[in-house]
Coordinates of C-alpha atoms in Angstrom, one line a residue:
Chain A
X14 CA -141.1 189.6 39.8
X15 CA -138.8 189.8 37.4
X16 CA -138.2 188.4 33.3
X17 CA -136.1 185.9 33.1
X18 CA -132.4 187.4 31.6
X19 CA -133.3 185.5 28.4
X20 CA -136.0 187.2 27.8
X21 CA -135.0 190.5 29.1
X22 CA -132.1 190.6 27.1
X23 CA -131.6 193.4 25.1
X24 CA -127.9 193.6 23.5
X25 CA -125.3 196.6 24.0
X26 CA -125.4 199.6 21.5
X27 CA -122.0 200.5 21.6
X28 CA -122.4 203.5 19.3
X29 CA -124.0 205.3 22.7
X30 CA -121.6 207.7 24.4
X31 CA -119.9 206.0 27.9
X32 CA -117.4 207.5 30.4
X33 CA -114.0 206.5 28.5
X34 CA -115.0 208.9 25.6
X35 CA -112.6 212.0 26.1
X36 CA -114.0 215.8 25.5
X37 CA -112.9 215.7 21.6
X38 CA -115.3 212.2 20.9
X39 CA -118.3 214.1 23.1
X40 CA -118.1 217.4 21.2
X41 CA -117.9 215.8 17.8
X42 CA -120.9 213.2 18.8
X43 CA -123.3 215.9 20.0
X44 CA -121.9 217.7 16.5
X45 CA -123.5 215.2 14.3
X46 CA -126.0 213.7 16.6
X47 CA -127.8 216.9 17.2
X48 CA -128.6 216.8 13.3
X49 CA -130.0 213.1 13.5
X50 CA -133.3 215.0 14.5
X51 CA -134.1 219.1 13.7
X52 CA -137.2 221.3 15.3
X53 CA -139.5 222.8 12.6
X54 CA -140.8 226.4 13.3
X55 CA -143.9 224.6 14.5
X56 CA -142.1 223.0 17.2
X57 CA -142.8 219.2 15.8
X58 CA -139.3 217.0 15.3
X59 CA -138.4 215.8 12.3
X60 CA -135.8 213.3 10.6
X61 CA -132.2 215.6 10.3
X62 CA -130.1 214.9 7.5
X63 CA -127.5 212.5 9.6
X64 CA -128.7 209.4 10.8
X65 CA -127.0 207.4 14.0
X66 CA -126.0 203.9 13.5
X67 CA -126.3 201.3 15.9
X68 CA -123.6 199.2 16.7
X69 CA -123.3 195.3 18.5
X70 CA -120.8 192.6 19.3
X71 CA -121.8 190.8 16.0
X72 CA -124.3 190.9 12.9
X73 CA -125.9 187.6 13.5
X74 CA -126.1 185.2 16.6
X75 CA -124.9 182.3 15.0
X76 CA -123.0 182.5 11.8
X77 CA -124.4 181.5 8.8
X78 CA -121.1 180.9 7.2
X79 CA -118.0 178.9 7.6
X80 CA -118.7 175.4 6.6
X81 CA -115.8 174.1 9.6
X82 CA -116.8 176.3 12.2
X83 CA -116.6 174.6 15.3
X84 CA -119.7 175.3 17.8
X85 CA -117.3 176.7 20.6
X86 CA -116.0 179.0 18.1
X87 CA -119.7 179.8 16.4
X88 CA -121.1 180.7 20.1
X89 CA -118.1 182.8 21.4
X90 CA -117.5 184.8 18.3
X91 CA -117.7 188.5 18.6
X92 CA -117.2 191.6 15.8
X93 CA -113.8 192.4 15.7
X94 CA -113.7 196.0 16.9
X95 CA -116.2 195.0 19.5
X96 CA -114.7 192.4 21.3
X97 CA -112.7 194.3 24.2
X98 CA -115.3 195.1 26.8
X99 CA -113.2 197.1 28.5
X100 CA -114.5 200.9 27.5
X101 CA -112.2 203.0 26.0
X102 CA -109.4 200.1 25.9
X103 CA -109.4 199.4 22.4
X104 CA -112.0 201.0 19.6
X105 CA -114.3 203.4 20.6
X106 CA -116.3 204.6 17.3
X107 CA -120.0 205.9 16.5
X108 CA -121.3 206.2 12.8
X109 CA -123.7 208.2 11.2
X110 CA -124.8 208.6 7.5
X111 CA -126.2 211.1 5.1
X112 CA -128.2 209.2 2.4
X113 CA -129.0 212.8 0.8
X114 CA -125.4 213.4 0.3
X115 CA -124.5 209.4 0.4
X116 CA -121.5 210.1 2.6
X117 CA -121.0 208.6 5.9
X118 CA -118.9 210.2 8.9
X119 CA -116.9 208.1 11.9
X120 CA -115.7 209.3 14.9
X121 CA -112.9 206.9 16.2
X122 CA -111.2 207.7 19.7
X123 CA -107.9 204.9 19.7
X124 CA -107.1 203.0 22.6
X125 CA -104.1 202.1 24.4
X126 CA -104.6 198.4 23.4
X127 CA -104.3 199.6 19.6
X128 CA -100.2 200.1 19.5
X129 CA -98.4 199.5 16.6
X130 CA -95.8 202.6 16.1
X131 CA -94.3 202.9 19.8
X132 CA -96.7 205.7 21.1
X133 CA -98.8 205.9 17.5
X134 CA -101.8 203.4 16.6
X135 CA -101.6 200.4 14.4
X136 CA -101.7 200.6 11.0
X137 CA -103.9 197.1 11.0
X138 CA -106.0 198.9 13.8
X139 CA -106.7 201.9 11.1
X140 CA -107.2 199.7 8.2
X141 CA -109.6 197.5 10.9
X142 CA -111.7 200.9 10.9
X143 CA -111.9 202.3 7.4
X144 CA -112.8 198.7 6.4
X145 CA -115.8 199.0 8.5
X146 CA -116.5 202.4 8.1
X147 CA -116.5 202.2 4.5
X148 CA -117.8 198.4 4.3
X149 CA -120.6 200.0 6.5
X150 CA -121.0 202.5 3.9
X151 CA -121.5 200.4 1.2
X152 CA -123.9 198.4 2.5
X153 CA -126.0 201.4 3.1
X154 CA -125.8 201.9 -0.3
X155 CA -125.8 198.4 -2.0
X156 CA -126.7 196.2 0.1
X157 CA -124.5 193.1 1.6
X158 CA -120.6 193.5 0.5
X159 CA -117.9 191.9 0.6
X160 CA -114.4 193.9 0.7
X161 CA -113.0 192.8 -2.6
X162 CA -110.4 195.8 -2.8
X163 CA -108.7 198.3 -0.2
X164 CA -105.9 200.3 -1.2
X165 CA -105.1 202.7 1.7
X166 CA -101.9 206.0 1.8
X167 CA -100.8 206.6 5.0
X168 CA -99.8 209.9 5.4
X169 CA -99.1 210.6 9.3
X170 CA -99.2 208.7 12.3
X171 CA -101.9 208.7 14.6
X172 CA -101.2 209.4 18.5
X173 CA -102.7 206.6 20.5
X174 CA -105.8 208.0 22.7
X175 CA -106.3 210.6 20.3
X176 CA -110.1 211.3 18.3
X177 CA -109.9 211.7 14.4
X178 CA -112.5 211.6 12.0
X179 CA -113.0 209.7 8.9
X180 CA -115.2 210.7 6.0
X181 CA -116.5 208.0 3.3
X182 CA -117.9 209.1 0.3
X183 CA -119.5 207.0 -2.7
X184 CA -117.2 207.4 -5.7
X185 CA -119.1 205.4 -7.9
X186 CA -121.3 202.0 -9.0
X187 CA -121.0 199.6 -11.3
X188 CA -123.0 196.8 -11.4
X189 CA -121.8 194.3 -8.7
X190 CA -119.2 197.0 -7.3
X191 CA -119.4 199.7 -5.2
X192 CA -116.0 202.3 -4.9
X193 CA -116.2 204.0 -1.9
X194 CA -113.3 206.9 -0.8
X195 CA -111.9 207.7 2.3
X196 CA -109.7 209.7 4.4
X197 CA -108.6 209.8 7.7
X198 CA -108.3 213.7 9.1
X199 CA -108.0 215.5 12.4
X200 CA -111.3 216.5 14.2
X201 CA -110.6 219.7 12.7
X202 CA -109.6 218.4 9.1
X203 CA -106.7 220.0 9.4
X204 CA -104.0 217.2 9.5
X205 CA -104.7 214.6 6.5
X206 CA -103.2 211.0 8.5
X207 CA -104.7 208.9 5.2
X208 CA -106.2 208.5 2.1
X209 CA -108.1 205.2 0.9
X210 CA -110.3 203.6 -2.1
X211 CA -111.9 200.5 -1.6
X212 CA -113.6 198.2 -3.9
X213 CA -117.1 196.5 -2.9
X214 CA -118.5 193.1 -3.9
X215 CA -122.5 192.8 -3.8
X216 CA -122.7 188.9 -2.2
X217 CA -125.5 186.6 -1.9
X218 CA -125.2 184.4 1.6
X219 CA -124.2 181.4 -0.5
X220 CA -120.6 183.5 -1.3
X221 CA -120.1 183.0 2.5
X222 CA -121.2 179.6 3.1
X223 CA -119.2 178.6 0.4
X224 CA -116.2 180.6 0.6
X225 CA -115.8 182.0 -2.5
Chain B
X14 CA -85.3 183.0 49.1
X15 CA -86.3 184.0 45.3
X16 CA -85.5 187.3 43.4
X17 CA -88.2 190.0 44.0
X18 CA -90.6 189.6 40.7
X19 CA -89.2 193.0 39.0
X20 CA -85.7 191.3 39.4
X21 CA -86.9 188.3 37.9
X22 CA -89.3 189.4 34.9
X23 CA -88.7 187.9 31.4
X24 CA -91.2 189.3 28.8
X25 CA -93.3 186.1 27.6
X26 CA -92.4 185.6 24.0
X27 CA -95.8 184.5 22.0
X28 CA -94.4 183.3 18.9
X29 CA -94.0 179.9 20.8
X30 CA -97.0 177.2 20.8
X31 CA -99.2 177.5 23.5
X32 CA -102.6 175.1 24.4
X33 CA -105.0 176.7 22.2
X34 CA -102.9 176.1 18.6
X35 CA -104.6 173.6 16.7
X36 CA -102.6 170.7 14.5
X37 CA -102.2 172.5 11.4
X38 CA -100.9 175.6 13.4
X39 CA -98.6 173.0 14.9
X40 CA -97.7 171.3 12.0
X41 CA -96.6 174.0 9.7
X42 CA -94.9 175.7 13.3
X43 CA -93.1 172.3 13.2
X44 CA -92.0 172.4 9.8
X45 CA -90.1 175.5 9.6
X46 CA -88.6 175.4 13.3
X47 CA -87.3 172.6 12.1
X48 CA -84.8 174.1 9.5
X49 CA -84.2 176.7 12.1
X50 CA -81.3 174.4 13.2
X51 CA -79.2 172.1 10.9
X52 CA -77.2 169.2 12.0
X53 CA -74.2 168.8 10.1
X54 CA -72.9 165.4 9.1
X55 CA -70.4 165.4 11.9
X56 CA -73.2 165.8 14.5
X57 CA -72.7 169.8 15.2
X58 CA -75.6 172.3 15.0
X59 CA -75.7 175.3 12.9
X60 CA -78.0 178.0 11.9
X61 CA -80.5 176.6 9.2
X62 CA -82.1 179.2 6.6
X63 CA -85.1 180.1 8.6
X64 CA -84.9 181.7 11.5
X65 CA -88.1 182.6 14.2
X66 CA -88.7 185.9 15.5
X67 CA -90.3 186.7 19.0
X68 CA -92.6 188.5 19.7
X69 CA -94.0 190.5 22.6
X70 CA -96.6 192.6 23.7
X71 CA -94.7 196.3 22.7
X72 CA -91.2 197.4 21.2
X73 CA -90.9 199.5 23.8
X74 CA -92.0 199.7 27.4
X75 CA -92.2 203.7 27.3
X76 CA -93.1 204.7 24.2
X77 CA -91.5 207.9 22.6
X78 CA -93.8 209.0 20.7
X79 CA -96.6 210.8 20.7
X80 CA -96.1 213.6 22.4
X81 CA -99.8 214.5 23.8
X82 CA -99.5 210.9 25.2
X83 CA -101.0 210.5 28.6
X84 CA -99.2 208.8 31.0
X85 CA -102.2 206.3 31.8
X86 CA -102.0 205.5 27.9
X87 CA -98.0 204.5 27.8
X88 CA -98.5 202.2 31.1
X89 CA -101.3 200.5 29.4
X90 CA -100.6 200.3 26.2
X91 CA -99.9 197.1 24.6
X92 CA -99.0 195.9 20.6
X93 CA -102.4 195.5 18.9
X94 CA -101.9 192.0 17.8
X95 CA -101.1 191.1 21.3
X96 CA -103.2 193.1 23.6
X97 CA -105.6 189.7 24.1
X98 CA -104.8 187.7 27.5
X99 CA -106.8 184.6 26.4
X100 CA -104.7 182.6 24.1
X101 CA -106.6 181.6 21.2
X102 CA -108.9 184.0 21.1
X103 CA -107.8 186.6 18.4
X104 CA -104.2 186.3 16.5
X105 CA -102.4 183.2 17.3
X106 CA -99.2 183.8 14.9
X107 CA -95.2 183.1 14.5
X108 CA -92.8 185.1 11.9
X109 CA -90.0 183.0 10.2
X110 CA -87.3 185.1 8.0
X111 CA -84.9 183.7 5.2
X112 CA -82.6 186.5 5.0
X113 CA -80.7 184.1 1.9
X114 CA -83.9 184.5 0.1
X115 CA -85.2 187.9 1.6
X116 CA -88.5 186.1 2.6
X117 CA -90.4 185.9 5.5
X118 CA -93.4 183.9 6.3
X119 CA -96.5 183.6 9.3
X120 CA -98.5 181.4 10.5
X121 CA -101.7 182.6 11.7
X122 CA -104.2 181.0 13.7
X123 CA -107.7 183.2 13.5
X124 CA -109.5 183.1 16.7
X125 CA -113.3 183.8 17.8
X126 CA -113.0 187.5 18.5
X127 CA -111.7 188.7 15.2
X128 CA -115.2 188.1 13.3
X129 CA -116.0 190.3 10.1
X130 CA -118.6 188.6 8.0
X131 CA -120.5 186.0 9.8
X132 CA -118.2 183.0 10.8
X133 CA -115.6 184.7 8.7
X134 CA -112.3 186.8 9.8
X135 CA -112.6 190.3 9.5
X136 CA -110.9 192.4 6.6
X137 CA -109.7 194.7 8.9
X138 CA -108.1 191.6 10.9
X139 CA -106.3 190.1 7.7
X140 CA -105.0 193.7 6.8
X141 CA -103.6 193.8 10.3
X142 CA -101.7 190.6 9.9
X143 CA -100.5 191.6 6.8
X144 CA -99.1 195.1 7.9
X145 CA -97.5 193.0 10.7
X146 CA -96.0 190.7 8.3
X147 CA -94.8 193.0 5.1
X148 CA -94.2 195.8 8.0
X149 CA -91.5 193.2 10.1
X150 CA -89.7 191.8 7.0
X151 CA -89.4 195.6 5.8
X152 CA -87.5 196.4 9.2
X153 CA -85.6 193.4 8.9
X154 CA -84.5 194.0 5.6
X155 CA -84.3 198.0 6.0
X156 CA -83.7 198.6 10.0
X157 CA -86.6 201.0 11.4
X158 CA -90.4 201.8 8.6
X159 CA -93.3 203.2 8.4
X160 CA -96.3 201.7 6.3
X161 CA -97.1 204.3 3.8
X162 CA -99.1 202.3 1.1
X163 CA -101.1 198.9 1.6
X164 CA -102.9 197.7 -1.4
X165 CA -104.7 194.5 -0.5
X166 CA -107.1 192.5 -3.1
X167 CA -109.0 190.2 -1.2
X168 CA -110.0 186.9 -3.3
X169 CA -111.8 184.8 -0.9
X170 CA -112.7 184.8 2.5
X171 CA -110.8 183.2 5.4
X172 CA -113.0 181.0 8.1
X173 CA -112.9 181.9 11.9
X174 CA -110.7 179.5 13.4
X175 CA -108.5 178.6 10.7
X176 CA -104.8 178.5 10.1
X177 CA -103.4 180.1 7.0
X178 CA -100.3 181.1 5.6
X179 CA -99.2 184.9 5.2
X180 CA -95.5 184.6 2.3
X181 CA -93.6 188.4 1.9
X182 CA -91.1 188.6 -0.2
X183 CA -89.1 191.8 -1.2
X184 CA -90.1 193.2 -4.3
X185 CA -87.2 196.1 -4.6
X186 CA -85.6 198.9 -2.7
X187 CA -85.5 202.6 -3.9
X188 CA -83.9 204.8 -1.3
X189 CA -85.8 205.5 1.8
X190 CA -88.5 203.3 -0.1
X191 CA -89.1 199.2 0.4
X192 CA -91.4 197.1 -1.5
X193 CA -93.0 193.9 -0.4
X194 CA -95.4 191.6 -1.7
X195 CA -97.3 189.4 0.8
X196 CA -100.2 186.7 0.4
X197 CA -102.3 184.8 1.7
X198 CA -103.2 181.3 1.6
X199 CA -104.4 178.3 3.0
X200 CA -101.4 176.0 4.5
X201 CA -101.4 174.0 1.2
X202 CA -100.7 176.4 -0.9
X203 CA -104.1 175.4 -2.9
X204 CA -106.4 178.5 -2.0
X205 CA -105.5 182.4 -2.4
X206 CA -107.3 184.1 0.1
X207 CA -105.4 187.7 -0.7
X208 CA -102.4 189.3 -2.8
X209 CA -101.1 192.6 -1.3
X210 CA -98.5 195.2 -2.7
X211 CA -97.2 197.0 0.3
X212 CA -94.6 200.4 0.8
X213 CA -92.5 200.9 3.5
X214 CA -90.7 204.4 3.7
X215 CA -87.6 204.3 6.1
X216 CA -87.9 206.4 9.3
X217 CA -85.6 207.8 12.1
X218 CA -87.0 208.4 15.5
X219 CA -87.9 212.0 14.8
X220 CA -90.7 211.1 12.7
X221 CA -92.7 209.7 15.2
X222 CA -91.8 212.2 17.9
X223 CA -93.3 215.0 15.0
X224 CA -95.7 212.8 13.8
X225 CA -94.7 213.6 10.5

């Protein structure tokens, strides 16, 4: 006998390594996932400095917010750079953060569904992920955010399929606000494809139910 | 006998309505297509001051850039504001220019999939449509760009399943560079939900073959 599928139901992490992820994403997720957890000389595990961060098709069930939200919209909505299903089509991305150092690291392989630039990826598609990566960031740090600022250089293009890395980094904090930094590198750091600040607004849930 | 289907193929053009726009989507579609074509007093039909783009799902159908590009990535790849089959679903949008006035303006219709904050579009979604926006009136006014800065203050939160209205006009042209400023607001004009300053630096085909 089985549960029923309601109650079975245990939602996708989509941070978790599948087969669309090329040799480039594996290497650099067993880089920073091998530090999530470290051996002591007594053999016991411990809690590494790098922490993995989950990731689903949306933050809550039904949305809290929107006051005109129709039901067929509220019960079909999914995350943004979640909603292909199709692995490896669109954004494939894992997170991890270092509260000692209060940086957080992303590892973003583009899809072929991601084209802006004939051959290159979309310059919304990269501003869709240092948003989130830095949004993500900030509410590590201070709690829900709302992106109030995001002021992004591009420097070179990216090749679709390709894996680059971005690095957020807490800048500073000042009372409601939270400035988080940026860039967008090569795996190897070597090629710098851009540059960002963003600006952070600490919300209550009534900023989203009422818009403002 | 009919032409064989390769003969025959005509790119589908989505700036035109389809089932899932809703009335204000249709309304505001409505009002500028309808000064995309003048009748004159004597009855003839002439070019009004607006004029609608198409739109389709890449620039190219081989891309030229990139040049670690698989081939399995140029088949598949498709422009990241149209790589969604389900109409409705993520960016429902049209581009109108008025080259007298060096403006251009969209229509966008957020759909389920591009959720950020609960019932809310995603920043990374709005930064998308305005790269899309400030990046097509730059080519228009300046032939082939590349986005190099996007500065975008967000002021208040759009609603899933809303129609708003994204207005670029040209700020100034320095050499290779292009200024635009773009916001966005509710179809009435009455709500800002974001003010951008965006830089365009002009590009030949080299720089995307380099990636430089």
């Amino acid at each position: 006998m089985t549960l029923p599928s309601f109650l079975s139901f245990k939602p996708r992490d989509f941070s978790l390594p599948n087969s669309s992820w090329g040799s480039e994403m594996m290497r650099m997720y067993d880089h920073y996932n091998s530090q999530c957890e470290v051996e002591t000389e007594g053999g016991e595990k411990q809690e590494g400095k790098w922490r993995r961060l989950p990731s689903y098709n949306r933050l809550l069930k039904y949305a809290t917010g929107g006051l005109y939200l129709s039901k067929m919209i509220q019960s079909n909505a999914r995350l943004f750079t979640r909603h292909i299903r199709d692995p490896g089509a669109a954004f494939e991305y894992v997170l991890f953060v270092n509260s000692e150092e209060q940086k957080c690291v992303c590892i973003f392989q583009a899809g072929h569904l991601l084209e802006g630039p004939p051959g290159h990826v979309h310059g919304g598609a990269i501003a869709t992920m240092i948003d989130t990566v830095t949004g993500t960031h900030a509410t590590v740090l201070s709690g829900p955010v709302m992106t109030a600022n995001l002021n992004i250089n591009y420097r070179s293009p990216i090749p679709l399929g390709s894996t680059v890395l971005l690095e957020s980094s807490l800048d500073k904090k000042e009372g409601r606000k939270t400035f988080i930094r940026c860039r967008v590198t090569s795996t190897d750091g070597s090629k710098l494809h851009s540059e960002t600040s963003a600006l952070f607004l600490s919300i209550t849930v009534s900023h989203l139910l009422l818009g403002v």
